[in-house]
């Protein structure tokens, strides 16, 4: 389902006219074109419309369509969530009980646990990086694995990595899962660049994210692009308002 189509559905559920839905943000005629799919709304304006009407970003983006993940994807996302939340207990539980079709995942889990415990080192990272790319191919598993160790790369190596990822984004053979992982890697690259005060390729990555398809599963990423665009241009108040909206997704 496209954004405009779902906006119309949500607006009707609230018994709002197009003019009421768009008031103070975009004009009614433009909003009408958004609903019928002939115009695209920016992430900035979509956030403002939803925020103005106290609409849940989570409900808007996720509570429709087939969102049931495959088991392997579920386990990968569970590992990612535990790592981001610094949940060592869950990572250890997965490490002990998970059935490893790809041995690289077990190696990654050990590394993540060591990292969160403060005992991971460059030697481990280099061994892990070698194992990840030993087969010299970019697939879903490799993209997912690399996402978790990006902060360990030297910036010059990380820029080479992001170049390869960008090229992969335009590959005809890329699956939907791969495209999602590519975008996650791109967002993490922006975060690392911000922390290290490095702007190399930042504008290129932000543009890549801003022009993602106007589908519901890509809009969180498009909003993240707007957020990083604001902070790299020192518009912190505007960035803060985006953070407040994104918190609705938790």
Tab-separated table of C-alpha atoms in Angstrom, residues 13-183:
chain	number	residue	atom	x	y	z
A	13	UNK	CA	-11.429	6.894	9.813
A	14	UNK	CA	-11.070	10.270	11.563
A	15	UNK	CA	-13.990	11.791	9.592
A	16	UNK	CA	-11.757	14.609	8.345
A	17	UNK	CA	-11.995	16.431	5.033
A	18	UNK	CA	-8.903	16.776	2.890
A	19	UNK	CA	-8.782	20.460	3.823
A	20	UNK	CA	-8.916	19.644	7.539
A	21	UNK	CA	-6.282	16.929	7.204
A	22	UNK	CA	-3.798	19.177	5.391
A	23	UNK	CA	-4.591	22.526	7.028
A	24	UNK	CA	-1.525	24.637	7.817
A	25	UNK	CA	0.892	22.143	6.281
A	26	UNK	CA	0.150	21.749	2.553
A	27	UNK	CA	-2.702	23.100	0.442
A	28	UNK	CA	-5.781	20.966	-0.206
A	29	UNK	CA	-5.220	20.508	-3.937
A	30	UNK	CA	-1.686	19.208	-3.400
A	31	UNK	CA	-2.875	16.941	-0.591
A	32	UNK	CA	-5.575	15.566	-2.900
A	33	UNK	CA	-2.893	14.656	-5.444
A	34	UNK	CA	-0.930	12.902	-2.685
A	35	UNK	CA	-3.934	10.765	-1.820
A	36	UNK	CA	-4.549	9.759	-5.427
A	37	UNK	CA	-0.868	8.974	-5.975
A	38	UNK	CA	-0.035	11.682	-8.516
A	39	UNK	CA	2.189	13.675	-6.110
A	40	UNK	CA	4.647	12.660	-3.398
A	41	UNK	CA	4.643	14.189	0.064
A	42	UNK	CA	7.937	14.838	1.846
A	43	UNK	CA	8.811	12.995	5.050
A	44	UNK	CA	8.832	16.371	6.817
A	45	UNK	CA	5.240	17.177	5.843
A	46	UNK	CA	3.963	13.667	6.485
A	47	UNK	CA	5.337	13.839	10.021
A	48	UNK	CA	3.713	17.236	10.577
A	49	UNK	CA	0.302	15.992	9.410
A	50	UNK	CA	0.403	12.915	11.624
A	51	UNK	CA	1.722	14.847	14.613
A	52	UNK	CA	-0.915	17.589	14.223
A	53	UNK	CA	-3.735	15.050	14.349
A	54	UNK	CA	-2.108	13.035	17.179
A	55	UNK	CA	-1.859	9.978	14.957
A	56	UNK	CA	0.420	7.129	15.989
A	57	UNK	CA	3.354	6.726	13.607
A	58	UNK	CA	3.482	3.047	14.547
A	59	UNK	CA	-0.150	2.479	13.612
A	60	UNK	CA	0.218	4.462	10.418
A	61	UNK	CA	3.301	2.688	9.126
A	62	UNK	CA	2.976	-0.845	10.364
A	63	UNK	CA	-0.527	-1.944	11.344
A	64	UNK	CA	-1.622	-3.069	7.903
A	65	UNK	CA	-0.440	-5.498	5.263
A	66	UNK	CA	1.478	-8.710	5.729
A	67	UNK	CA	4.226	-7.993	8.244
A	68	UNK	CA	4.869	-11.483	9.580
A	69	UNK	CA	8.611	-12.101	9.199
A	70	UNK	CA	10.320	-15.334	8.255
A	71	UNK	CA	11.925	-17.193	11.154
A	72	UNK	CA	15.478	-16.354	10.065
A	73	UNK	CA	14.650	-12.675	9.703
A	74	UNK	CA	12.891	-12.705	13.087
A	75	UNK	CA	15.981	-14.150	14.763
A	76	UNK	CA	18.264	-11.639	13.047
A	77	UNK	CA	16.066	-8.744	14.116
A	78	UNK	CA	15.919	-10.142	17.637
A	79	UNK	CA	19.724	-10.139	17.787
A	80	UNK	CA	19.859	-6.597	16.406
A	81	UNK	CA	17.305	-5.341	18.944
A	82	UNK	CA	19.162	-6.987	21.835
A	83	UNK	CA	22.462	-5.478	20.685
A	84	UNK	CA	21.033	-1.966	20.294
A	85	UNK	CA	19.431	-2.243	23.738
A	86	UNK	CA	22.693	-3.603	25.207
A	87	UNK	CA	20.775	-6.686	26.349
A	88	UNK	CA	23.627	-9.100	27.047
A	89	UNK	CA	21.322	-11.630	28.722
A	90	UNK	CA	19.229	-12.074	25.577
A	91	UNK	CA	22.319	-12.252	23.354
A	92	UNK	CA	23.770	-15.001	25.561
A	93	UNK	CA	20.463	-16.886	25.501
A	94	UNK	CA	20.370	-16.715	21.681
A	95	UNK	CA	24.047	-17.734	21.497
A	96	UNK	CA	23.352	-20.879	23.522
A	97	UNK	CA	20.053	-21.942	21.959
A	98	UNK	CA	20.071	-20.665	18.363
A	99	UNK	CA	20.426	-23.222	15.552
A	100	UNK	CA	23.181	-21.844	13.309
A	101	UNK	CA	22.778	-22.554	9.606
A	102	UNK	CA	25.323	-19.783	9.008
A	103	UNK	CA	28.272	-20.153	11.412
A	104	UNK	CA	29.093	-16.473	10.918
A	105	UNK	CA	26.095	-15.556	13.060
A	106	UNK	CA	27.500	-17.497	16.010
A	107	UNK	CA	30.868	-15.743	15.586
A	108	UNK	CA	29.091	-12.377	15.464
A	109	UNK	CA	27.096	-13.106	18.615
A	110	UNK	CA	30.289	-13.935	20.527
A	111	UNK	CA	31.850	-10.688	19.301
A	112	UNK	CA	28.804	-8.596	20.256
A	113	UNK	CA	28.705	-10.107	23.731
A	114	UNK	CA	32.430	-9.388	24.157
A	115	UNK	CA	31.959	-5.849	22.847
A	116	UNK	CA	29.156	-5.081	25.297
A	117	UNK	CA	31.304	-6.544	28.081
A	118	UNK	CA	34.183	-4.274	27.004
A	119	UNK	CA	36.589	-7.061	26.071
A	120	UNK	CA	36.328	-7.158	22.251
A	121	UNK	CA	39.469	-6.137	20.357
A	122	UNK	CA	40.753	-5.298	16.868
A	123	UNK	CA	42.149	-8.792	16.351
A	124	UNK	CA	38.678	-10.277	16.844
A	125	UNK	CA	37.184	-7.668	14.537
A	126	UNK	CA	39.680	-8.388	11.746
A	127	UNK	CA	39.058	-12.127	12.005
A	128	UNK	CA	35.314	-11.520	11.913
A	129	UNK	CA	35.576	-9.189	8.932
A	130	UNK	CA	37.664	-11.779	7.054
A	131	UNK	CA	35.101	-14.514	7.759
A	132	UNK	CA	32.226	-12.275	6.642
A	133	UNK	CA	33.804	-11.558	3.260
A	134	UNK	CA	35.635	-14.836	2.696
A	135	UNK	CA	33.122	-15.859	0.029
A	136	UNK	CA	33.418	-12.418	-1.606
A	137	UNK	CA	29.695	-11.898	-2.091
A	138	UNK	CA	27.075	-9.446	-0.933
A	139	UNK	CA	23.912	-11.183	0.219
A	140	UNK	CA	21.296	-10.595	2.922
A	141	UNK	CA	23.346	-12.308	5.614
A	142	UNK	CA	26.542	-10.392	4.806
A	143	UNK	CA	24.745	-7.031	4.858
A	144	UNK	CA	23.117	-7.894	8.178
A	145	UNK	CA	26.397	-9.082	9.682
A	146	UNK	CA	28.372	-6.018	8.545
A	147	UNK	CA	25.763	-3.650	10.012
A	148	UNK	CA	26.795	-4.741	13.521
A	149	UNK	CA	30.520	-4.134	13.165
A	150	UNK	CA	30.578	-0.869	11.195
A	151	UNK	CA	31.825	1.206	14.113
A	152	UNK	CA	35.005	-0.877	14.204
A	153	UNK	CA	36.143	0.144	10.719
A	154	UNK	CA	38.621	2.908	10.040
A	155	UNK	CA	36.805	5.746	8.283
A	156	UNK	CA	38.632	5.204	4.975
A	157	UNK	CA	37.653	1.511	4.984
A	158	UNK	CA	34.113	2.401	6.001
A	159	UNK	CA	33.817	4.755	3.027
A	160	UNK	CA	34.908	1.955	0.695
A	161	UNK	CA	32.298	-0.257	2.298
A	162	UNK	CA	29.516	2.290	1.852
A	163	UNK	CA	30.526	2.714	-1.817
A	164	UNK	CA	29.990	-1.021	-2.312
A	165	UNK	CA	26.655	-0.872	-0.484
A	166	UNK	CA	25.401	2.031	-2.619
A	167	UNK	CA	26.254	0.110	-5.791
A	168	UNK	CA	24.385	-2.885	-4.409
A	169	UNK	CA	21.326	-0.713	-3.787
A	170	UNK	CA	20.897	-0.303	-7.551
A	171	UNK	CA	21.422	-3.978	-8.309
A	172	UNK	CA	18.473	-5.610	-10.088
A	173	UNK	CA	18.985	-8.811	-8.107
A	174	UNK	CA	18.611	-7.118	-4.704
A	175	UNK	CA	15.750	-8.562	-2.643
A	176	UNK	CA	13.394	-6.418	-0.535
A	177	UNK	CA	15.205	-7.625	2.582
A	178	UNK	CA	18.541	-6.616	1.071
A	179	UNK	CA	17.239	-3.132	0.288
A	180	UNK	CA	16.074	-2.711	3.877
A	181	UNK	CA	19.471	-3.818	5.157
A	182	UNK	CA	21.273	-1.507	2.717
A	183	UNK	CA	19.238	1.410	4.054
